[in-house]
């Protein structure tokens, strides 16, 4: 495993890379999480014949600070693709969480072949622009109640403490707190991430020849069957009771990746 930075048009990106002919690319959702640790429960279950690449977006994880004012989702997709080219990746399996779902749709149109997409509660237009003052899902109320009761940070801390070893959990929070402090000290108008608009979801589709595996909580099944990610080659895997299914469903995800790589 090697960790280094790749210079791109939106800033230097910290990557963790294990080279192999078959490569799993993992991309985070929103937040400051370091991507390697975020997907580590999946990566540790893979055989050594499968390589991996995790990428921290600007201002997250181990990547340095870089103002994203004026940047958009296309710029981010181009930057991620620059990393692929820099590492001479010729084919990959893509594993994305949350907001990186719509980013995945952009990457699938690039020339380097994506063998399959594993999307973990990927963001849909329906949810991205929903009015959450009226909860669109009654089943979400228990999660929202816990977030309200503990506060977002403590709720998330409880999840990571229950998921990771004390050492990894400590590393995750050290990185996030350091990054949070850096961002707090930035100048007025500093933009943490590029803009995502409704237009990014227009005319977005996944080619039917690409296998898509969507991991989601059971109550979101209908949403995904009607979403941008649904094709004749899409499978839904239901499970979990929170948004971070790359943790609770890591065994299922790793098993599919291994099957795809055989």
CSV table of N, CA, C and O in Angstrom, one decimal, residues 39-160:
chain,number,residue,atom,x,y,z
A,39,UNK,N,-13.6,2.9,3.9
A,39,UNK,CA,-13.8,1.7,3.2
A,39,UNK,C,-12.9,0.5,3.7
A,39,UNK,O,-12.9,-0.6,3.1
A,40,UNK,N,-12.2,0.7,4.8
A,40,UNK,CA,-11.2,-0.3,5.2
A,40,UNK,C,-11.9,-1.6,5.6
A,40,UNK,O,-11.2,-2.7,5.4
A,41,UNK,N,-13.1,-1.7,6.1
A,41,UNK,CA,-13.7,-2.9,6.4
A,41,UNK,C,-14.0,-3.8,5.2
A,41,UNK,O,-14.1,-5.0,5.3
A,42,UNK,N,-14.2,-3.1,4.0
A,42,UNK,CA,-14.3,-3.9,2.8
A,42,UNK,C,-12.9,-4.3,2.3
A,42,UNK,O,-12.7,-5.4,1.9
A,43,UNK,N,-12.0,-3.4,2.3
A,43,UNK,CA,-10.7,-3.6,1.7
A,43,UNK,C,-9.9,-4.8,2.4
A,43,UNK,O,-9.3,-5.6,1.8
A,44,UNK,N,-10.1,-4.8,3.7
A,44,UNK,CA,-9.4,-5.9,4.5
A,44,UNK,C,-10.0,-7.3,4.2
A,44,UNK,O,-9.3,-8.3,4.5
A,45,UNK,N,-11.1,-7.3,3.6
A,45,UNK,CA,-11.7,-8.6,3.3
A,45,UNK,C,-11.4,-9.1,1.9
A,45,UNK,O,-11.8,-10.2,1.5
A,46,UNK,N,-10.7,-8.3,1.1
A,46,UNK,CA,-10.4,-8.7,-0.3
A,46,UNK,C,-9.1,-9.4,-0.4
A,46,UNK,O,-8.2,-9.2,0.4
A,47,UNK,N,-9.0,-10.4,-1.3
A,47,UNK,CA,-7.7,-11.1,-1.5
A,47,UNK,C,-6.7,-10.2,-2.1
A,47,UNK,O,-7.0,-9.2,-2.7
A,48,UNK,N,-5.4,-10.5,-1.9
A,48,UNK,CA,-4.3,-9.7,-2.4
A,48,UNK,C,-4.3,-9.5,-3.9
A,48,UNK,O,-3.6,-8.6,-4.4
A,49,UNK,N,-5.0,-10.3,-4.6
A,49,UNK,CA,-5.0,-10.2,-6.1
A,49,UNK,C,-5.9,-9.0,-6.6
A,49,UNK,O,-5.8,-8.7,-7.7
A,50,UNK,N,-6.6,-8.4,-5.7
A,50,UNK,CA,-7.5,-7.3,-6.0
A,50,UNK,C,-6.8,-6.0,-5.4
A,50,UNK,O,-6.6,-5.9,-4.2
A,51,UNK,N,-6.4,-5.1,-6.3
A,51,UNK,CA,-5.9,-3.9,-5.8
A,51,UNK,C,-7.0,-2.9,-5.4
A,51,UNK,O,-8.1,-3.1,-5.6
A,52,UNK,N,-6.6,-1.7,-4.9
A,52,UNK,CA,-7.6,-0.7,-4.6
A,52,UNK,C,-7.0,0.7,-4.7
A,52,UNK,O,-5.8,0.9,-4.6
A,53,UNK,N,-7.9,1.6,-4.8
A,53,UNK,CA,-7.5,3.0,-4.9
A,53,UNK,C,-8.6,3.8,-4.1
A,53,UNK,O,-9.8,3.7,-4.4
A,54,UNK,N,-8.2,4.5,-3.1
A,54,UNK,CA,-9.1,5.4,-2.4
A,54,UNK,C,-8.6,6.8,-2.6
A,54,UNK,O,-7.4,7.1,-2.6
A,55,UNK,N,-9.6,7.7,-2.8
A,55,UNK,CA,-9.2,9.1,-3.1
A,55,UNK,C,-9.9,10.1,-2.1
A,55,UNK,O,-11.2,10.0,-1.9
A,56,UNK,N,-9.2,10.9,-1.4
A,56,UNK,CA,-9.8,12.0,-0.6
A,56,UNK,C,-10.0,13.2,-1.5
A,56,UNK,O,-9.1,13.7,-2.1
A,57,UNK,N,-11.2,13.7,-1.5
A,57,UNK,CA,-11.5,14.9,-2.2
A,57,UNK,C,-10.9,16.1,-1.6
A,57,UNK,O,-10.4,16.0,-0.4
A,58,UNK,N,-10.8,17.3,-2.3
A,58,UNK,CA,-10.2,18.4,-1.6
A,58,UNK,C,-10.9,18.8,-0.3
A,58,UNK,O,-12.1,18.6,-0.2
A,59,UNK,N,-10.1,19.2,0.7
A,59,UNK,CA,-10.6,19.6,2.0
A,59,UNK,C,-11.2,18.5,2.8
A,59,UNK,O,-12.0,18.8,3.7
A,60,UNK,N,-10.9,17.3,2.5
A,60,UNK,CA,-11.4,16.1,3.2
A,60,UNK,C,-10.3,15.2,3.5
A,60,UNK,O,-9.3,15.2,2.8
A,61,UNK,N,-10.5,14.3,4.5
A,61,UNK,CA,-9.5,13.3,4.8
A,61,UNK,C,-8.1,13.9,4.9
A,61,UNK,O,-7.8,14.9,5.6
A,62,UNK,N,-7.2,13.2,4.1
A,62,UNK,CA,-5.7,13.6,4.2
A,62,UNK,C,-5.4,14.6,3.0
A,62,UNK,O,-4.2,15.0,2.9
A,63,UNK,N,-6.3,15.0,2.2
A,63,UNK,CA,-6.0,15.9,1.1
A,63,UNK,C,-5.9,17.3,1.7
A,63,UNK,O,-6.5,17.7,2.7
A,64,UNK,N,-5.0,18.1,1.0
A,64,UNK,CA,-4.8,19.5,1.5
A,64,UNK,C,-5.9,20.4,1.3
A,64,UNK,O,-6.9,20.1,0.5
A,65,UNK,N,-5.9,21.6,1.9
A,65,UNK,CA,-6.9,22.6,1.7
A,65,UNK,C,-6.7,23.3,0.3
A,65,UNK,O,-5.6,23.6,-0.1
A,66,UNK,N,-7.9,23.4,-0.4
A,66,UNK,CA,-7.9,24.1,-1.7
A,66,UNK,C,-9.3,24.6,-1.9
A,66,UNK,O,-10.2,23.9,-2.0
A,67,UNK,N,-9.4,25.9,-2.1
A,67,UNK,CA,-10.7,26.5,-2.3
A,67,UNK,C,-11.4,26.0,-3.5
A,67,UNK,O,-10.8,25.9,-4.6
A,68,UNK,N,-12.6,25.6,-3.4
A,68,UNK,CA,-13.4,25.0,-4.5
A,68,UNK,C,-14.4,26.0,-5.1
A,68,UNK,O,-15.3,25.6,-5.9
A,69,UNK,N,-14.2,27.2,-4.8
A,69,UNK,CA,-15.1,28.3,-5.4
A,69,UNK,C,-15.0,28.2,-6.9
A,69,UNK,O,-13.9,28.1,-7.5
A,70,UNK,N,-16.1,28.2,-7.6
A,70,UNK,CA,-16.1,28.1,-9.0
A,70,UNK,C,-16.0,26.7,-9.6
A,70,UNK,O,-16.0,26.6,-10.8
A,71,UNK,N,-15.9,25.7,-8.7
A,71,UNK,CA,-15.7,24.3,-9.2
A,71,UNK,C,-17.1,23.7,-9.1
A,71,UNK,O,-18.0,24.0,-8.4
A,72,UNK,N,-17.2,22.6,-10.0
A,72,UNK,CA,-18.5,21.9,-10.0
A,72,UNK,C,-18.2,20.4,-10.1
A,72,UNK,O,-17.1,19.9,-10.0
A,73,UNK,N,-19.3,19.7,-10.3
A,73,UNK,CA,-19.2,18.2,-10.3
A,73,UNK,C,-18.4,17.7,-11.5
A,73,UNK,O,-17.6,16.7,-11.4
A,74,UNK,N,-18.5,18.4,-12.6
A,74,UNK,CA,-17.7,18.0,-13.8
A,74,UNK,C,-16.2,18.1,-13.5
A,74,UNK,O,-15.4,17.3,-13.9
A,75,UNK,N,-15.8,19.2,-12.8
A,75,UNK,CA,-14.4,19.4,-12.4
A,75,UNK,C,-13.9,18.3,-11.5
A,75,UNK,O,-12.8,17.8,-11.7
A,76,UNK,N,-14.8,17.9,-10.6
A,76,UNK,CA,-14.4,16.8,-9.7
A,76,UNK,C,-14.2,15.5,-10.5
A,76,UNK,O,-13.3,14.7,-10.2
A,77,UNK,N,-15.2,15.2,-11.4
A,77,UNK,CA,-15.1,14.0,-12.2
A,77,UNK,C,-13.8,14.0,-13.0
A,77,UNK,O,-13.1,13.0,-13.1
A,78,UNK,N,-13.5,15.2,-13.6
A,78,UNK,CA,-12.2,15.3,-14.4
A,78,UNK,C,-11.0,15.0,-13.5
A,78,UNK,O,-10.0,14.4,-14.0
A,79,UNK,N,-11.0,15.5,-12.3
A,79,UNK,CA,-9.9,15.4,-11.4
A,79,UNK,C,-9.7,13.9,-11.0
A,79,UNK,O,-8.6,13.4,-11.0
A,80,UNK,N,-10.8,13.2,-10.7
A,80,UNK,CA,-10.7,11.8,-10.3
A,80,UNK,C,-10.2,11.0,-11.5
A,80,UNK,O,-9.3,10.1,-11.4
A,81,UNK,N,-10.6,11.4,-12.7
A,81,UNK,CA,-10.2,10.7,-13.9
A,81,UNK,C,-8.7,11.0,-14.1
A,81,UNK,O,-7.9,10.1,-14.6
A,82,UNK,N,-8.2,12.2,-13.8
A,82,UNK,CA,-6.8,12.5,-13.9
A,82,UNK,C,-6.0,11.5,-13.0
A,82,UNK,O,-4.9,11.0,-13.4
A,83,UNK,N,-6.5,11.1,-11.8
A,83,UNK,CA,-5.8,10.2,-11.0
A,83,UNK,C,-5.8,8.8,-11.7
A,83,UNK,O,-4.7,8.1,-11.7
A,84,UNK,N,-6.9,8.4,-12.3
A,84,UNK,CA,-6.8,7.1,-13.0
A,84,UNK,C,-5.7,7.1,-14.1
A,84,UNK,O,-5.0,6.1,-14.2
A,85,UNK,N,-5.7,8.2,-14.8
A,85,UNK,CA,-4.7,8.3,-15.9
A,85,UNK,C,-3.2,8.3,-15.3
A,85,UNK,O,-2.3,7.7,-15.9
A,86,UNK,N,-3.1,9.0,-14.2
A,86,UNK,CA,-1.7,9.1,-13.6
A,86,UNK,C,-1.3,7.7,-13.2
A,86,UNK,O,-0.1,7.4,-13.3
A,87,UNK,N,-2.2,6.9,-12.7
A,87,UNK,CA,-1.8,5.6,-12.2
A,87,UNK,C,-1.9,4.5,-13.3
A,87,UNK,O,-1.8,3.3,-13.0
A,88,UNK,N,-2.2,4.9,-14.5
A,88,UNK,CA,-2.4,4.0,-15.7
A,88,UNK,C,-3.4,2.9,-15.4
A,88,UNK,O,-3.1,1.7,-15.7
A,89,UNK,N,-4.5,3.2,-14.8
A,89,UNK,CA,-5.5,2.3,-14.5
A,89,UNK,C,-6.3,2.0,-15.8
A,89,UNK,O,-6.7,3.0,-16.5
A,90,UNK,N,-6.5,0.8,-16.2
A,90,UNK,CA,-7.1,0.5,-17.5
A,90,UNK,C,-8.5,-0.1,-17.4
A,90,UNK,O,-9.3,-0.1,-18.3
A,91,UNK,N,-8.8,-0.6,-16.2
A,91,UNK,CA,-10.2,-1.1,-15.9
A,91,UNK,C,-10.3,-1.2,-14.4
A,91,UNK,O,-9.4,-1.4,-13.6
A,92,UNK,N,-11.6,-1.0,-13.9
A,92,UNK,CA,-11.8,-0.9,-12.5
A,92,UNK,C,-13.2,-1.2,-12.1
A,92,UNK,O,-14.1,-1.2,-13.0
A,93,UNK,N,-13.4,-1.6,-10.9
A,93,UNK,CA,-14.7,-1.7,-10.2
A,93,UNK,C,-14.9,-0.4,-9.4
A,93,UNK,O,-14.0,-0.1,-8.7
A,94,UNK,N,-16.0,0.2,-9.4
A,94,UNK,CA,-16.3,1.4,-8.7
A,94,UNK,C,-17.2,1.2,-7.5
A,94,UNK,O,-18.3,0.7,-7.7
A,95,UNK,N,-16.8,1.6,-6.3
A,95,UNK,CA,-17.6,1.5,-5.1
A,95,UNK,C,-17.7,2.9,-4.6
A,95,UNK,O,-16.7,3.6,-4.2
A,96,UNK,N,-19.0,3.4,-4.5
A,96,UNK,CA,-19.2,4.8,-4.1
A,96,UNK,C,-20.3,4.9,-3.0
A,96,UNK,O,-21.1,4.0,-2.9
A,97,UNK,N,-20.2,5.9,-2.2
A,97,UNK,CA,-21.1,6.1,-1.1
A,97,UNK,C,-21.8,7.5,-1.3
A,97,UNK,O,-21.1,8.5,-1.6
A,98,UNK,N,-23.1,7.5,-1.1
A,98,UNK,CA,-23.9,8.7,-1.0
A,98,UNK,C,-23.7,9.7,-2.2
A,98,UNK,O,-23.9,9.3,-3.3
A,99,UNK,N,-23.1,10.9,-1.9
A,99,UNK,CA,-23.0,11.9,-3.0
A,99,UNK,C,-22.1,11.5,-4.1
A,99,UNK,O,-22.3,12.0,-5.2
A,100,UNK,N,-21.2,10.5,-3.9
A,100,UNK,CA,-20.4,10.1,-5.0
A,100,UNK,C,-21.2,9.2,-6.0
A,100,UNK,O,-20.7,8.9,-7.1
A,101,UNK,N,-22.4,8.9,-5.7
A,101,UNK,CA,-23.3,8.2,-6.7
A,101,UNK,C,-23.4,9.0,-7.9
A,101,UNK,O,-23.2,8.5,-9.0
A,102,UNK,N,-23.8,10.3,-7.8
A,102,UNK,CA,-23.9,11.1,-9.0
A,102,UNK,C,-22.6,11.3,-9.7
A,102,UNK,O,-22.5,11.4,-10.9
A,103,UNK,N,-21.5,11.4,-8.9
A,103,UNK,CA,-20.2,11.5,-9.5
A,103,UNK,C,-19.9,10.2,-10.3
A,103,UNK,O,-19.3,10.3,-11.4
A,104,UNK,N,-20.3,9.1,-9.8
A,104,UNK,CA,-20.1,7.8,-10.6
A,104,UNK,C,-20.7,7.9,-11.9
A,104,UNK,O,-20.1,7.4,-12.9
A,105,UNK,N,-21.9,8.4,-12.0
A,105,UNK,CA,-22.6,8.5,-13.3
A,105,UNK,C,-21.7,9.3,-14.3
A,105,UNK,O,-21.7,9.0,-15.5
A,106,UNK,N,-21.0,10.3,-13.8
A,106,UNK,CA,-20.2,11.1,-14.7
A,106,UNK,C,-18.9,10.3,-15.1
A,106,UNK,O,-18.5,10.3,-16.3
A,107,UNK,N,-18.4,9.5,-14.2
A,107,UNK,CA,-17.2,8.8,-14.5
A,107,UNK,C,-17.4,7.6,-15.5
A,107,UNK,O,-16.6,7.2,-16.2
A,108,UNK,N,-18.6,7.1,-15.4
A,108,UNK,CA,-19.0,5.9,-16.3
A,108,UNK,C,-18.9,6.3,-17.7
A,108,UNK,O,-18.8,5.4,-18.6
A,109,UNK,N,-19.0,7.6,-18.0
A,109,UNK,CA,-19.0,8.1,-19.4
A,109,UNK,C,-17.6,8.3,-19.9
A,109,UNK,O,-17.4,8.7,-21.1
A,110,UNK,N,-16.6,8.2,-19.1
A,110,UNK,CA,-15.2,8.4,-19.4
A,110,UNK,C,-14.7,7.1,-20.2
A,110,UNK,O,-15.2,6.0,-20.0
A,111,UNK,N,-13.6,7.3,-20.9
A,111,UNK,CA,-13.1,6.2,-21.7
A,111,UNK,C,-12.6,5.0,-20.9
A,111,UNK,O,-12.7,3.8,-21.4
A,112,UNK,N,-12.0,5.1,-19.8
A,112,UNK,CA,-11.5,4.0,-19.0
A,112,UNK,C,-12.6,3.2,-18.6
A,112,UNK,O,-13.6,3.7,-18.0
A,113,UNK,N,-12.6,1.8,-18.8
A,113,UNK,CA,-13.7,1.0,-18.6
A,113,UNK,C,-14.0,0.7,-17.1
A,113,UNK,O,-13.1,0.3,-16.3
A,114,UNK,N,-15.2,0.9,-16.7
A,114,UNK,CA,-15.7,0.5,-15.4
A,114,UNK,C,-16.4,-0.8,-15.5
A,114,UNK,O,-17.4,-1.0,-16.3
A,115,UNK,N,-15.9,-1.8,-14.8
A,115,UNK,CA,-16.5,-3.2,-14.9
A,115,UNK,C,-17.8,-3.3,-14.3
A,115,UNK,O,-18.7,-4.0,-14.7
A,116,UNK,N,-18.0,-2.6,-13.1
A,116,UNK,CA,-19.3,-2.7,-12.4
A,116,UNK,C,-19.3,-1.5,-11.4
A,116,UNK,O,-18.3,-1.0,-11.0
A,117,UNK,N,-20.5,-1.2,-11.0
A,117,UNK,CA,-20.7,-0.1,-10.0
A,117,UNK,C,-21.4,-0.7,-8.8
A,117,UNK,O,-22.5,-1.3,-8.9
A,118,UNK,N,-20.8,-0.5,-7.6
A,118,UNK,CA,-21.4,-0.8,-6.4
A,118,UNK,C,-21.7,0.5,-5.7
A,118,UNK,O,-20.8,1.3,-5.3
A,119,UNK,N,-23.0,0.8,-5.5
A,119,UNK,CA,-23.4,2.1,-5.0
A,119,UNK,C,-24.1,2.0,-3.7
A,119,UNK,O,-25.1,1.3,-3.6
A,120,UNK,N,-23.5,2.6,-2.7
A,120,UNK,CA,-24.0,2.5,-1.3
A,120,UNK,C,-24.9,3.7,-0.9
A,120,UNK,O,-24.4,4.8,-0.8
A,121,UNK,N,-26.2,3.5,-0.9
A,121,UNK,CA,-27.1,4.6,-0.7
A,121,UNK,C,-26.7,5.8,-1.5
A,121,UNK,O,-26.6,6.9,-0.9
A,122,UNK,N,-26.6,5.6,-2.8
A,122,UNK,CA,-26.2,6.8,-3.6
A,122,UNK,C,-27.3,7.9,-3.7
A,122,UNK,O,-28.5,7.6,-3.6
A,123,UNK,N,-26.8,9.1,-3.7
A,123,UNK,CA,-27.8,10.2,-3.7
A,123,UNK,C,-28.6,10.3,-5.0
A,123,UNK,O,-28.1,10.2,-6.1
A,124,UNK,N,-29.9,10.4,-4.8
A,124,UNK,CA,-30.8,10.6,-6.0
A,124,UNK,C,-31.3,12.0,-6.0
A,124,UNK,O,-31.3,12.7,-5.0
A,125,UNK,N,-31.8,12.4,-7.2
A,125,UNK,CA,-32.3,13.7,-7.3
A,125,UNK,C,-33.5,13.9,-6.4
A,125,UNK,O,-33.7,15.0,-5.8
A,126,UNK,N,-34.3,12.9,-6.2
A,126,UNK,CA,-35.5,12.9,-5.3
A,126,UNK,C,-35.1,13.3,-3.9
A,126,UNK,O,-35.8,14.2,-3.3
A,127,UNK,N,-34.0,12.8,-3.4
A,127,UNK,CA,-33.6,13.1,-2.0
A,127,UNK,C,-32.7,14.4,-2.0
A,127,UNK,O,-32.9,15.2,-1.0
A,128,UNK,N,-31.9,14.6,-3.0
A,128,UNK,CA,-31.0,15.7,-3.0
A,128,UNK,C,-31.8,17.0,-2.9
A,128,UNK,O,-31.4,18.0,-2.2
A,129,UNK,N,-32.9,17.1,-3.5
A,129,UNK,CA,-33.7,18.3,-3.5
A,129,UNK,C,-35.0,18.2,-2.9
A,129,UNK,O,-36.0,18.9,-3.2
A,130,UNK,N,-35.1,17.2,-1.9
A,130,UNK,CA,-36.4,17.0,-1.2
A,130,UNK,C,-36.5,18.1,-0.1
A,130,UNK,O,-35.5,18.7,0.4
A,131,UNK,N,-37.7,18.3,0.3
A,131,UNK,CA,-38.0,19.2,1.5
A,131,UNK,C,-38.1,18.3,2.7
A,131,UNK,O,-39.1,17.7,3.0
A,132,UNK,N,-37.0,18.3,3.5
A,132,UNK,CA,-36.9,17.5,4.7
A,132,UNK,C,-37.6,18.1,5.9
A,132,UNK,O,-37.5,17.5,7.0
A,133,UNK,N,-38.2,19.2,5.7
A,133,UNK,CA,-39.0,19.8,6.8
A,133,UNK,C,-40.2,18.8,7.0
A,133,UNK,O,-40.8,18.7,8.1
A,134,UNK,N,-40.6,18.2,5.9
A,134,UNK,CA,-41.6,17.1,6.0
A,134,UNK,C,-40.9,15.8,5.6
A,134,UNK,O,-40.6,15.6,4.4
A,135,UNK,N,-40.6,15.0,6.6
A,135,UNK,CA,-39.8,13.8,6.3
A,135,UNK,C,-40.4,12.9,5.2
A,135,UNK,O,-41.6,12.5,5.4
A,136,UNK,N,-39.7,12.7,4.1
A,136,UNK,CA,-40.2,11.8,3.1
A,136,UNK,C,-40.3,10.4,3.4
A,136,UNK,O,-41.0,9.6,2.7
A,137,UNK,N,-39.7,10.0,4.5
A,137,UNK,CA,-39.7,8.6,4.9
A,137,UNK,C,-40.1,8.4,6.4
A,137,UNK,O,-39.3,8.9,7.3
A,138,UNK,N,-41.2,7.8,6.7
A,138,UNK,CA,-41.5,7.6,8.1
A,138,UNK,C,-40.5,6.7,8.8
A,138,UNK,O,-40.2,6.9,10.0
A,139,UNK,N,-39.9,5.8,8.0
A,139,UNK,CA,-39.0,4.9,8.6
A,139,UNK,C,-37.7,5.5,9.0
A,139,UNK,O,-36.9,5.0,9.7
A,140,UNK,N,-37.4,6.8,8.5
A,140,UNK,CA,-36.2,7.5,8.9
A,140,UNK,C,-36.3,8.2,10.2
A,140,UNK,O,-35.3,8.7,10.8
A,141,UNK,N,-37.5,8.2,10.8
A,141,UNK,CA,-37.8,9.0,12.0
A,141,UNK,C,-36.9,8.6,13.1
A,141,UNK,O,-36.4,9.4,13.9
A,142,UNK,N,-36.7,7.2,13.3
A,142,UNK,CA,-35.9,6.8,14.4
A,142,UNK,C,-34.4,7.2,14.3
A,142,UNK,O,-33.8,7.7,15.3
A,143,UNK,N,-33.9,7.2,13.1
A,143,UNK,CA,-32.5,7.7,12.9
A,143,UNK,C,-32.5,9.2,13.2
A,143,UNK,O,-31.5,9.7,13.8
A,144,UNK,N,-33.5,10.0,12.7
A,144,UNK,CA,-33.5,11.4,13.0
A,144,UNK,C,-33.7,11.7,14.4
A,144,UNK,O,-33.1,12.7,15.0
A,145,UNK,N,-34.4,10.9,15.1
A,145,UNK,CA,-34.6,11.0,16.6
A,145,UNK,C,-33.3,10.9,17.3
A,145,UNK,O,-33.0,11.7,18.2
A,146,UNK,N,-32.5,9.9,16.9
A,146,UNK,CA,-31.2,9.7,17.6
A,146,UNK,C,-30.3,10.8,17.3
A,146,UNK,O,-29.5,11.3,18.2
A,147,UNK,N,-30.3,11.3,16.0
A,147,UNK,CA,-29.4,12.5,15.7
A,147,UNK,C,-29.8,13.7,16.5
A,147,UNK,O,-29.0,14.4,17.0
A,148,UNK,N,-31.1,13.9,16.6
A,148,UNK,CA,-31.6,15.1,17.4
A,148,UNK,C,-31.2,14.9,18.9
A,148,UNK,O,-30.9,15.8,19.6
A,149,UNK,N,-31.3,13.6,19.4
A,149,UNK,CA,-31.1,13.4,20.8
A,149,UNK,C,-29.6,13.6,21.2
A,149,UNK,O,-29.3,14.2,22.2
A,150,UNK,N,-28.7,13.0,20.4
A,150,UNK,CA,-27.3,13.1,20.7
A,150,UNK,C,-26.6,14.3,20.1
A,150,UNK,O,-25.5,14.6,20.5
A,151,UNK,N,-27.2,14.8,19.0
A,151,UNK,CA,-26.4,15.8,18.2
A,151,UNK,C,-25.7,15.1,17.1
A,151,UNK,O,-25.3,13.9,17.3
A,152,UNK,N,-25.5,15.7,15.9
A,152,UNK,CA,-24.9,15.0,14.8
A,152,UNK,C,-23.5,14.4,15.1
A,152,UNK,O,-23.2,13.3,14.7
A,153,UNK,N,-22.6,15.1,15.8
A,153,UNK,CA,-21.3,14.7,16.0
A,153,UNK,C,-21.3,13.4,16.9
A,153,UNK,O,-20.6,12.4,16.6
A,154,UNK,N,-22.0,13.5,18.0
A,154,UNK,CA,-22.0,12.4,19.0
A,154,UNK,C,-22.7,11.2,18.3
A,154,UNK,O,-22.2,10.0,18.6
A,155,UNK,N,-23.7,11.4,17.6
A,155,UNK,CA,-24.4,10.3,16.9
A,155,UNK,C,-23.4,9.6,16.0
A,155,UNK,O,-23.3,8.3,16.0
A,156,UNK,N,-22.6,10.4,15.2
A,156,UNK,CA,-21.6,9.8,14.3
A,156,UNK,C,-20.5,9.1,15.1
A,156,UNK,O,-20.0,8.0,14.7
A,157,UNK,N,-20.1,9.7,16.2
A,157,UNK,CA,-19.0,9.1,17.0
A,157,UNK,C,-19.5,7.8,17.6
A,157,UNK,O,-18.7,6.8,17.6
A,158,UNK,N,-20.7,7.7,18.0
A,158,UNK,CA,-21.2,6.4,18.5
A,158,UNK,C,-21.2,5.3,17.4
A,158,UNK,O,-20.9,4.2,17.7
A,159,UNK,N,-21.5,5.7,16.1
A,159,UNK,CA,-21.4,4.8,15.0
A,159,UNK,C,-20.0,4.3,14.8
A,159,UNK,O,-19.7,3.1,14.6
A,160,UNK,N,-19.0,5.2,14.7
A,160,UNK,CA,-17.6,4.8,14.4
A,160,UNK,C,-17.0,4.0,15.6
A,160,UNK,O,-16.3,3.1,15.4
